[in-house]
CSV table of C-alpha atoms in Angstrom, one decimal:
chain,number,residue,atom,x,y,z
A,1,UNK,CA,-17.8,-0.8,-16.8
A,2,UNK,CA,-13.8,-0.3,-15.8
A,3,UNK,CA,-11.6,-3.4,-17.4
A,4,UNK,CA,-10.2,-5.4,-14.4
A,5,UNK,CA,-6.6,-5.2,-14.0
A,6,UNK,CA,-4.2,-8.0,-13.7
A,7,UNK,CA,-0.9,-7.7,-12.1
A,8,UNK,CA,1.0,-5.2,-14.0
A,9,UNK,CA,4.3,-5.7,-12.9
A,10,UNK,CA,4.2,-9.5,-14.5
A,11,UNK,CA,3.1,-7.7,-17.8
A,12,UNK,CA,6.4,-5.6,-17.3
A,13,UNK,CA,8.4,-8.5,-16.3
A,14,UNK,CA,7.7,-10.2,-19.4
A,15,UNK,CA,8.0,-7.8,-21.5
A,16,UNK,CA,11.4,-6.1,-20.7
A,17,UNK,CA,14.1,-8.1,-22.4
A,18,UNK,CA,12.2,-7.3,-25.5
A,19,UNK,CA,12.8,-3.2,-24.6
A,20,UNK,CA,15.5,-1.1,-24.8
A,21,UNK,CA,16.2,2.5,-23.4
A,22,UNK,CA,13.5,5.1,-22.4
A,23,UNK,CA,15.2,7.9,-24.2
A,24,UNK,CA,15.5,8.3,-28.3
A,25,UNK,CA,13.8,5.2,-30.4
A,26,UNK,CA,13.6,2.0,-29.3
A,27,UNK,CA,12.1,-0.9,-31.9
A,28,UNK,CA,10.5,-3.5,-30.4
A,29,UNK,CA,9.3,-7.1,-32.8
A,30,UNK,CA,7.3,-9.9,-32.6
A,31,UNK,CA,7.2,-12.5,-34.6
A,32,UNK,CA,8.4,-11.4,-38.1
A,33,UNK,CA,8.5,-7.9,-38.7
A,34,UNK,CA,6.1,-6.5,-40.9
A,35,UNK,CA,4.9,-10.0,-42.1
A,36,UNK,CA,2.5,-12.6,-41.4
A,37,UNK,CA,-0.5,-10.7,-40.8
A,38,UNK,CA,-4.2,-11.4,-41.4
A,39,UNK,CA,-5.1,-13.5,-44.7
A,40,UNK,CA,-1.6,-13.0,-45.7
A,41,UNK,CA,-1.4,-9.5,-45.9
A,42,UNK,CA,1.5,-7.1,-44.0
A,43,UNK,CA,1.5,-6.1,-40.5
A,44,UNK,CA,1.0,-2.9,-39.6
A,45,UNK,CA,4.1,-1.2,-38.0
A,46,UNK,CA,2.9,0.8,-34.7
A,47,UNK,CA,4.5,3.9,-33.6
A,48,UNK,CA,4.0,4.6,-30.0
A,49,UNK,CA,5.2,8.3,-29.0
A,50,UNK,CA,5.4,8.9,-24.9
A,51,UNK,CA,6.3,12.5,-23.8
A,52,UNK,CA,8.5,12.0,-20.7
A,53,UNK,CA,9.5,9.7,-17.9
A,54,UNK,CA,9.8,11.9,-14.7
A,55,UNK,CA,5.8,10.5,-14.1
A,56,UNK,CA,6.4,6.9,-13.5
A,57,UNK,CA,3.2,5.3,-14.9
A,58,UNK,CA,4.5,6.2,-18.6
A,59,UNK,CA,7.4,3.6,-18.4
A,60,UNK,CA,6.0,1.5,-15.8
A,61,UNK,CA,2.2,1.1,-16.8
A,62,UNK,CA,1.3,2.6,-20.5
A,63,UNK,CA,4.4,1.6,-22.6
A,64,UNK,CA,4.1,-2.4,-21.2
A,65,UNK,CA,0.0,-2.6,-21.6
A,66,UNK,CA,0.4,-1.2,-24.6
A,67,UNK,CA,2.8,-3.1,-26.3
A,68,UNK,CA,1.8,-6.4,-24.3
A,69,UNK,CA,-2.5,-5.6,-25.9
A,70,UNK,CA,-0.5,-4.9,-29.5
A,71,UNK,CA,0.8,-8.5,-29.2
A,72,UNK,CA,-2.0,-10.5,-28.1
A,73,UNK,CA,-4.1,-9.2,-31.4
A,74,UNK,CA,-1.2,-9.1,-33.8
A,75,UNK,CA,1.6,-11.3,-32.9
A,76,UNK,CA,3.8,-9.8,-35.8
A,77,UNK,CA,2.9,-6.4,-36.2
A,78,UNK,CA,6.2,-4.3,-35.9
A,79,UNK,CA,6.6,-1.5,-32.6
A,80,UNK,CA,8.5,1.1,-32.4
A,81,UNK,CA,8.7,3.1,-29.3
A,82,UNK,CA,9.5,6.5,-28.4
A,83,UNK,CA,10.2,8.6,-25.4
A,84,UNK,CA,10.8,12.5,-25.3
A,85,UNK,CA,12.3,13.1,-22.2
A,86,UNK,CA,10.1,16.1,-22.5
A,87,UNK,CA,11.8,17.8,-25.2
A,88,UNK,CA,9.7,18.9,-28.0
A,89,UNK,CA,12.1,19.0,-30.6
A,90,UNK,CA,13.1,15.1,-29.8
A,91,UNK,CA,10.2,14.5,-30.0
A,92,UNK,CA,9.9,16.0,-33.7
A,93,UNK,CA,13.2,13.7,-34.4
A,94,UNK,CA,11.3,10.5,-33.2
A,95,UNK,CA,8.2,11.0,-34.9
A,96,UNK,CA,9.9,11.7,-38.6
A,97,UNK,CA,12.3,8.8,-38.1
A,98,UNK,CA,9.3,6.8,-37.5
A,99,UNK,CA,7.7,7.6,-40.4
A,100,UNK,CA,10.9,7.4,-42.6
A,101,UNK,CA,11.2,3.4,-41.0
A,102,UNK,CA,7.5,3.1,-42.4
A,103,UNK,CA,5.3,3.4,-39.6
A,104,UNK,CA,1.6,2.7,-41.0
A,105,UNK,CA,-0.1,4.2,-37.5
A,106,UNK,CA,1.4,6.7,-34.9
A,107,UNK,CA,0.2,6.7,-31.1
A,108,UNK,CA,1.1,10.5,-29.7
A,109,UNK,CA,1.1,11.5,-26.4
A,110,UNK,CA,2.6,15.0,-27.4
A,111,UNK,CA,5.1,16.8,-25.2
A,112,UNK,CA,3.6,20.1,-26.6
A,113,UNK,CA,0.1,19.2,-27.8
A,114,UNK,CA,-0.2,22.6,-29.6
A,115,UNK,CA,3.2,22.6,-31.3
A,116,UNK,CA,2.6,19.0,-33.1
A,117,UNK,CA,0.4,19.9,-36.4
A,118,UNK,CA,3.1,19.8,-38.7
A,119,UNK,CA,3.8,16.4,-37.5
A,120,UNK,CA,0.5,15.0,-38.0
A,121,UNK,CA,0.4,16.9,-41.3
A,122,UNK,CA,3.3,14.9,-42.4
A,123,UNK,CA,1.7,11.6,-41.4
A,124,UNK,CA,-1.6,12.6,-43.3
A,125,UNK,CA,0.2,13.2,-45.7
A,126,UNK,CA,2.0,9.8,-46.2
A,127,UNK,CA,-2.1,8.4,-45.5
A,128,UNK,CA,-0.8,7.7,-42.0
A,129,UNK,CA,-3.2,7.6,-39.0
A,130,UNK,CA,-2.9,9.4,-35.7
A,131,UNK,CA,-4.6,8.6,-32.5
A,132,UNK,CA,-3.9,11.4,-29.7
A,133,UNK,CA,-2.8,9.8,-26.3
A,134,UNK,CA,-4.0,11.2,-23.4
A,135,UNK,CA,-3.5,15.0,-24.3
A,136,UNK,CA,-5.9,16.1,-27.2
A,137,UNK,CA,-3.7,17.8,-30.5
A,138,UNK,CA,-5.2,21.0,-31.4
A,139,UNK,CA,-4.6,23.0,-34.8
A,140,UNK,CA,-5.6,20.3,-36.9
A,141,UNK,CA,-7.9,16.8,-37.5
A,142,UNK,CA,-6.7,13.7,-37.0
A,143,UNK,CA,-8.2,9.7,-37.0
A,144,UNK,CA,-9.0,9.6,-33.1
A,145,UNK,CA,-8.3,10.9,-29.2
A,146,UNK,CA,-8.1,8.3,-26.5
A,147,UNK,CA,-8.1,9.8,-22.8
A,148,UNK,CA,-10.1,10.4,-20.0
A,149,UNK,CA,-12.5,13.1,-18.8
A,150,UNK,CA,-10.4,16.1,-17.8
A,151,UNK,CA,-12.5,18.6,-16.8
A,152,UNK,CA,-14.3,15.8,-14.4
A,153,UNK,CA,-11.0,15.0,-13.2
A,154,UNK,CA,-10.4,18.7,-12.0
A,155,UNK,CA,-13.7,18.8,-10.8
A,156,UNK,CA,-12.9,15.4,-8.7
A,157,UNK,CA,-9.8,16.9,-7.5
A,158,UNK,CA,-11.5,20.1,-6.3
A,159,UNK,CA,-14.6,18.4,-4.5
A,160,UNK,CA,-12.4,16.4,-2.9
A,161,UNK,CA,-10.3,18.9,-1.4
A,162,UNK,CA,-13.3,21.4,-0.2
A,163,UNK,CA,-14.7,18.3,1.2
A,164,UNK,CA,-11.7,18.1,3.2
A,165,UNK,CA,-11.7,21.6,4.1
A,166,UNK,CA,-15.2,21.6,4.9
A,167,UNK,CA,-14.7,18.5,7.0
A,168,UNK,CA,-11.9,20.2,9.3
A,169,UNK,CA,-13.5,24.0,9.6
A,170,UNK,CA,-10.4,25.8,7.5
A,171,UNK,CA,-12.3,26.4,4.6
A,172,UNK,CA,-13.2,30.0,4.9
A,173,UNK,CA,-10.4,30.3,7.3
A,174,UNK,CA,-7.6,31.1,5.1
A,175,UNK,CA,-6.3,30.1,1.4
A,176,UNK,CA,-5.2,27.5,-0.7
A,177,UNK,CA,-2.3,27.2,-3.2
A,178,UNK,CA,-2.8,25.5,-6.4
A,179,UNK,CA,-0.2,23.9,-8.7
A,180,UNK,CA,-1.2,23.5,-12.1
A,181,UNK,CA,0.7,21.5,-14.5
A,182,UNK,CA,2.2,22.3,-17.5
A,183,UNK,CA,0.7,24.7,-20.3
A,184,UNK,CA,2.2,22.7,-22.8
A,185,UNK,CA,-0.2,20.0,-22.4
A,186,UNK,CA,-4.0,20.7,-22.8
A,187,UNK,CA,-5.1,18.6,-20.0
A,188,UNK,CA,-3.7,20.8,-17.7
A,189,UNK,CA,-6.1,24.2,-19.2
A,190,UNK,CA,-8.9,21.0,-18.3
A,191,UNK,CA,-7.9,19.7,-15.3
A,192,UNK,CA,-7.8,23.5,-13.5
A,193,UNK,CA,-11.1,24.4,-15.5
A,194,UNK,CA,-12.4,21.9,-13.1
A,195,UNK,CA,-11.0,22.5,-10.1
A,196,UNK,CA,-11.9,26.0,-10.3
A,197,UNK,CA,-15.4,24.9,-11.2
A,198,UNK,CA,-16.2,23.6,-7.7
A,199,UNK,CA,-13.7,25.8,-5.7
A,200,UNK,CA,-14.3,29.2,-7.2
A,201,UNK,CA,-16.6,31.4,-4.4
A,202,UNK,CA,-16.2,28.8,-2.0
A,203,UNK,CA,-12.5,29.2,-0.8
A,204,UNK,CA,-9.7,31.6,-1.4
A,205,UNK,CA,-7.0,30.7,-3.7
A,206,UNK,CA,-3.8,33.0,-2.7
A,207,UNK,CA,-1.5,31.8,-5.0
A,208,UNK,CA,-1.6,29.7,-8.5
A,209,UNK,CA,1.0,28.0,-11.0
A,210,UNK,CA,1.2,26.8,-13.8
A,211,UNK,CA,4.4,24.2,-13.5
A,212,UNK,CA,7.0,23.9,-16.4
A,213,UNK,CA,7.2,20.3,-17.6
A,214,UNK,CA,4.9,19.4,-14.5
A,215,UNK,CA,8.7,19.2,-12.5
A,216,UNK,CA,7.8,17.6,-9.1
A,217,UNK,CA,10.6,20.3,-8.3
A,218,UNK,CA,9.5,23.0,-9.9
A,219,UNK,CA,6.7,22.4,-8.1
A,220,UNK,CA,8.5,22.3,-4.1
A,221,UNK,CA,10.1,25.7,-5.6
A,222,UNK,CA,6.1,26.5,-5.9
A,223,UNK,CA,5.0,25.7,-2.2
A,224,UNK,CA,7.9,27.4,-1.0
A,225,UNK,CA,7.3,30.9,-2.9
A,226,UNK,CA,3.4,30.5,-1.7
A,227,UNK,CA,4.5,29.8,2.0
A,228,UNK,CA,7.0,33.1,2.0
A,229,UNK,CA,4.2,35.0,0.0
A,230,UNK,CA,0.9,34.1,2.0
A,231,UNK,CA,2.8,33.0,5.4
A,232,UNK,CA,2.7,29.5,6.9
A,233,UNK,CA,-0.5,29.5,9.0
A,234,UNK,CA,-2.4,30.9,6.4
A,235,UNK,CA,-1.8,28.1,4.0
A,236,UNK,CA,-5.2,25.2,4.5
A,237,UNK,CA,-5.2,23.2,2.0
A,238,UNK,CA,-3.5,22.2,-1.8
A,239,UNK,CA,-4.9,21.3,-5.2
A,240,UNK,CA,-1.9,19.8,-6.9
A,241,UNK,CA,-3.1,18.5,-10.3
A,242,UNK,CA,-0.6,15.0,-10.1
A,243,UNK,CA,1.0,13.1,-7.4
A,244,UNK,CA,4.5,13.7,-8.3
A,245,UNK,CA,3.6,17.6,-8.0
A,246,UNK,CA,2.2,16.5,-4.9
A,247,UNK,CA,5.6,15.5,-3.6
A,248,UNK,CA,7.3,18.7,-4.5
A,249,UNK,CA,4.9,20.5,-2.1
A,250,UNK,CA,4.6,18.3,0.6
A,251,UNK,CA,8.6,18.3,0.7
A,252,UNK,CA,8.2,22.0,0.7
A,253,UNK,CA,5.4,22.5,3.6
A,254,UNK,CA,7.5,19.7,5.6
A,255,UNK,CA,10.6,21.5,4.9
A,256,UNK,CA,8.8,25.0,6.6
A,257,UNK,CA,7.6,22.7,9.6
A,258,UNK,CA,3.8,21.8,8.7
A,259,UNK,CA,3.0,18.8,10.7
A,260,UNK,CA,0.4,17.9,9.3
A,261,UNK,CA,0.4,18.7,6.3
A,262,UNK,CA,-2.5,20.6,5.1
A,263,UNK,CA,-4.9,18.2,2.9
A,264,UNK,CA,-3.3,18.1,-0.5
A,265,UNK,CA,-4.6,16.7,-4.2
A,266,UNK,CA,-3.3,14.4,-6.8
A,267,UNK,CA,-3.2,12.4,-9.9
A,268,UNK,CA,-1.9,9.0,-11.0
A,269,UNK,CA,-2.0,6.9,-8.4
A,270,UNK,CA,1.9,7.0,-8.0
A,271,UNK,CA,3.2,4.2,-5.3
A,272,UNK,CA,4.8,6.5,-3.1
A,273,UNK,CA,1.2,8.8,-3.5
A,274,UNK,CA,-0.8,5.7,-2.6
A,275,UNK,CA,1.7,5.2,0.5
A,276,UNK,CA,1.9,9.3,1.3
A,277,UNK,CA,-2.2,8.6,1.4
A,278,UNK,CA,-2.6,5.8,3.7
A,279,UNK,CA,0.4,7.6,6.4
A,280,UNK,CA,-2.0,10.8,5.9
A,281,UNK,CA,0.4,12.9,4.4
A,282,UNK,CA,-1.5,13.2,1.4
A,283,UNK,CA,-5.2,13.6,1.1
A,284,UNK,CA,-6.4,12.0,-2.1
A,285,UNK,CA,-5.5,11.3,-5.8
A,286,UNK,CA,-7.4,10.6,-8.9
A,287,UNK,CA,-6.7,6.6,-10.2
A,288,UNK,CA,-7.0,6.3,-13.7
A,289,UNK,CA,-7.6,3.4,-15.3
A,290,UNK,CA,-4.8,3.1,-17.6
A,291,UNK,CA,-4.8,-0.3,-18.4
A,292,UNK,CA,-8.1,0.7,-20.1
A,293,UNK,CA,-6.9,3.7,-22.0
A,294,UNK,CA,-3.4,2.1,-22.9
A,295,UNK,CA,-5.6,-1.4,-24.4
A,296,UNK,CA,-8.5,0.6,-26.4
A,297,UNK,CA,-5.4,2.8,-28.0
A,298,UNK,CA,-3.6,-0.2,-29.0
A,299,UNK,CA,-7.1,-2.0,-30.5
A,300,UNK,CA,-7.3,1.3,-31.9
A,301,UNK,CA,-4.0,0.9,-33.3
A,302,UNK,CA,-4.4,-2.9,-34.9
A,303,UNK,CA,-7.7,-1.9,-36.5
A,304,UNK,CA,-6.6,1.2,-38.1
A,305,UNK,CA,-3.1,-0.2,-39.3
A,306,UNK,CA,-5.1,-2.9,-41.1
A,307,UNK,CA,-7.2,-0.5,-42.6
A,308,UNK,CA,-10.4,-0.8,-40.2
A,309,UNK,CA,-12.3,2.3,-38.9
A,310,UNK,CA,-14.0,1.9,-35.5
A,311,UNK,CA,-16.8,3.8,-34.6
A,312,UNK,CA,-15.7,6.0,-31.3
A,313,UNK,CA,-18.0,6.4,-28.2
A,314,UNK,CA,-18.0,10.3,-28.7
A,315,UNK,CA,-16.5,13.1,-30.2
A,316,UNK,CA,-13.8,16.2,-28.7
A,317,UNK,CA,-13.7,19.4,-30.6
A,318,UNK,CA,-10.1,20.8,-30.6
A,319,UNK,CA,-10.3,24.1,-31.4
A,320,UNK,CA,-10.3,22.9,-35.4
A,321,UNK,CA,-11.9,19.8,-35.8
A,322,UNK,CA,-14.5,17.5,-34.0
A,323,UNK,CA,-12.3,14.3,-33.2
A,324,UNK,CA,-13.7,10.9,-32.7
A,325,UNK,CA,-12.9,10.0,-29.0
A,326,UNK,CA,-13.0,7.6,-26.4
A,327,UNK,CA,-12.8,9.2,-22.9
A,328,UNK,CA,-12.6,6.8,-19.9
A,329,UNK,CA,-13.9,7.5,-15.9
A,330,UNK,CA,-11.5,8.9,-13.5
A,331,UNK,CA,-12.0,7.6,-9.8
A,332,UNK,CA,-11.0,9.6,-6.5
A,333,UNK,CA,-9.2,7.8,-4.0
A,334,UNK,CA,-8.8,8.6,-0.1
A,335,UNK,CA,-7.5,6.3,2.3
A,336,UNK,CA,-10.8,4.2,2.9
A,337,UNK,CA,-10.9,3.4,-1.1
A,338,UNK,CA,-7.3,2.7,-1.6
A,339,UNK,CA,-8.1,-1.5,-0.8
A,340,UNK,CA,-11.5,-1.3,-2.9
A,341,UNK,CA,-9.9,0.3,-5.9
A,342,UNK,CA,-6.2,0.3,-6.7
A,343,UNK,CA,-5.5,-3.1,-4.4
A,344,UNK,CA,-8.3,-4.7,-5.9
A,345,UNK,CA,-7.4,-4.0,-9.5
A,346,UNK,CA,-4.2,-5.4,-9.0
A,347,UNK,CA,-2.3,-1.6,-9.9
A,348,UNK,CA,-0.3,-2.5,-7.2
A,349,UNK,CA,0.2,-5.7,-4.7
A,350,UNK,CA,0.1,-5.1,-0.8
A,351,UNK,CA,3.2,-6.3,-0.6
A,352,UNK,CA,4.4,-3.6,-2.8
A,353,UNK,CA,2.4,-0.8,-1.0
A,354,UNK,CA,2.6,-1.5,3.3
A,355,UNK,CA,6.3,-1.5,3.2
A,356,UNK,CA,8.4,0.2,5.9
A,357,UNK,CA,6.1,3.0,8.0
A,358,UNK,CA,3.2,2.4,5.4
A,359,UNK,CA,2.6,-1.3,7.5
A,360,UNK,CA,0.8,0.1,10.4
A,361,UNK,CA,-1.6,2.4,7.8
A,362,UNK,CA,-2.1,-0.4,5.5
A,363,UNK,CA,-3.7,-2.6,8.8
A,364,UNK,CA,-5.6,0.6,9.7
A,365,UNK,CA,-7.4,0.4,6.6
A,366,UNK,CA,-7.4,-3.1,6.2
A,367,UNK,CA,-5.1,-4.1,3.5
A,368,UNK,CA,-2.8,-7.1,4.1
């Protein structure tokens, strides 16, 4: 069963005069530093790594419920906080300053999950554990993975869209463009192992990208290649792996005079997704319960940094080693589940979503 959510944004209210910058390190305290713990005995110091900031649930959702979830069970552990701007090699920086300031647990969400090995070889080395966030490390074993279902996600994404296709008779009348994410991040290879899982034989994909940094304009500079290349009313329908890809390539298909747009994909459950959703510019994206995946790594966290070793649900092979894992359920979202799913849980208030020319859509479906 899915954790209910609460409203986020208080969670990030109250916890933002205790945080500094996104970029380089940022140290974050409760309590006393390092002291006070359990029978006595030191707080753990926890090290949480996050690999960029152009998605906005990074600095918006997991950094708050994770450091909010780290305070609730252990008042005086010590945080420090990290993001990479998407730059490897900052990333590096942050991760051996962390350990050099005595970080007893690191959290990675690595910008290049493939490239990070030597990094978590340091930590072992110092006896420090290392829970992958949301993208699985290969090249090496580490203490445990926390993320969701990937290849069901591209699978999601994929049904979805055929559905739509099927629904409105294009889908053996021309092609579909898909935009991939980045090949630095092993989700990606996951997510469009899915997606061609369900779409391979049944429609025809023209043109396909893998997306540098997953660069919502990177992405528009995508679309607009596939438009020139395949020609306008060929185009039926879009599997973008994330929302804010999603947005490149809508800006790009408006930009050549679609209207509508064809039905297009996402992932994350962005604002302006959820809002591009209900106005029918977007067809669907894939919510992910990140409250859930953000709370079990920082129990994860706690436990380990005080020496504890949870049993995990399951276990991911990367390529080296078979890591203990937790994976959570993704859930696809179209218009008519946007109230039962994301307004429910509290991702975001009404008030935040039927705002301008989203009002008249948010009645439609019944959100108010």
């Amino acid at each position: 069963m899915r954790a209910k959510w609460f409203a986020v944004p208080l969670v990030a209210a109250a916890l933002a005069t205790g945080c500094g910058a996104s970029t380089g390190t940022t140290t974050s305290t409760t309590g006393q530093a390092g002291t006070g713990g359990e029978n006595g005995e030191k707080a753990p110091t926890i090290a949480l790594f996050l690999p960029e900031s152009k998605t906005t649930r990074y600095e918006s959702f997991d950094r708050p419920l994770f450091e909010a979830k780290v305070k609730s069970l252990c008042p005086d552990c010590r945080l420090l906080y990290s993001n990479a701007d998407q730059d490897a090699a900052k990333q590096q920086q942050q991760v051996e300053a962390a350990l050099t300031q005595g970080a007893d647990v690191l959290v990675l969400d690595a910008v290049d999950a493939a490239a990070v090995a030597p990094l978590v070889n340091q930590a072992k080395q110092k006896k420090v554990p290392v829970i992958a966030y949301d993208r699985l490390i290969s090249g090496i074993g580490y203490d445990y993975f926390v993320s969701f279902d990937n290849v069901r996600v591209g699978e999601m994404q994929g049904q979805a869209l055929l559905d739509a296709l099927t629904k409105n008779g294009t889908a053996a009348k021309g092609q579909i463009v898909m935009i991939n994410g980045a090949t630095t991040d092993p989700s990606s290879a996951d997510y469009k192992k899915g997606a061609h899982n369900v779409l391979d034989g049944k429609v025809k994909i023209g043109r396909e990208f893998d997306t540098p940094d997953w660069s919502p304009d990177k992405a528009q500079q995508e679309m607009e290649q596939a438009v020139t290349a395949l020609g306008r009313d060929q185009i039926v329908g879009v599997l973008s792996a994330n929302d804010g890809m999603a947005g490149g390539a809508i800006a790009a298909m408006k930009r050549a005079g679609y209207n509508p747009t064809p039905p297009i994909t996402g992932q994350d459950a962005e604002l302006a997704a959820v809002q591009r959703i209900l106005t029918g510019e977007q067809y669907m994206t894939i919510y992910l319960d990140i409250r859930s995946e953000a709370e079990k790594s920082a129990e994860l966290a706690v436990a380990v940094g005080r020496g504890e070793k949870p049993a995990a649900a399951t276990t991911v092979n990367n390529g080296t080693a078979d890591i203990p894992a937790f994976l959570l359920d993704p859930i696809a979202v179209t218009a008519d589940k946007v109230k039962d799913t994301i307004v429910k849980d509290g991702f975001y208030k009404a008030a935040d979503i039927c705002k301008g020319e989203t009002a008249a859509a948010c009645a439609k479906a019944g959100i108010s």
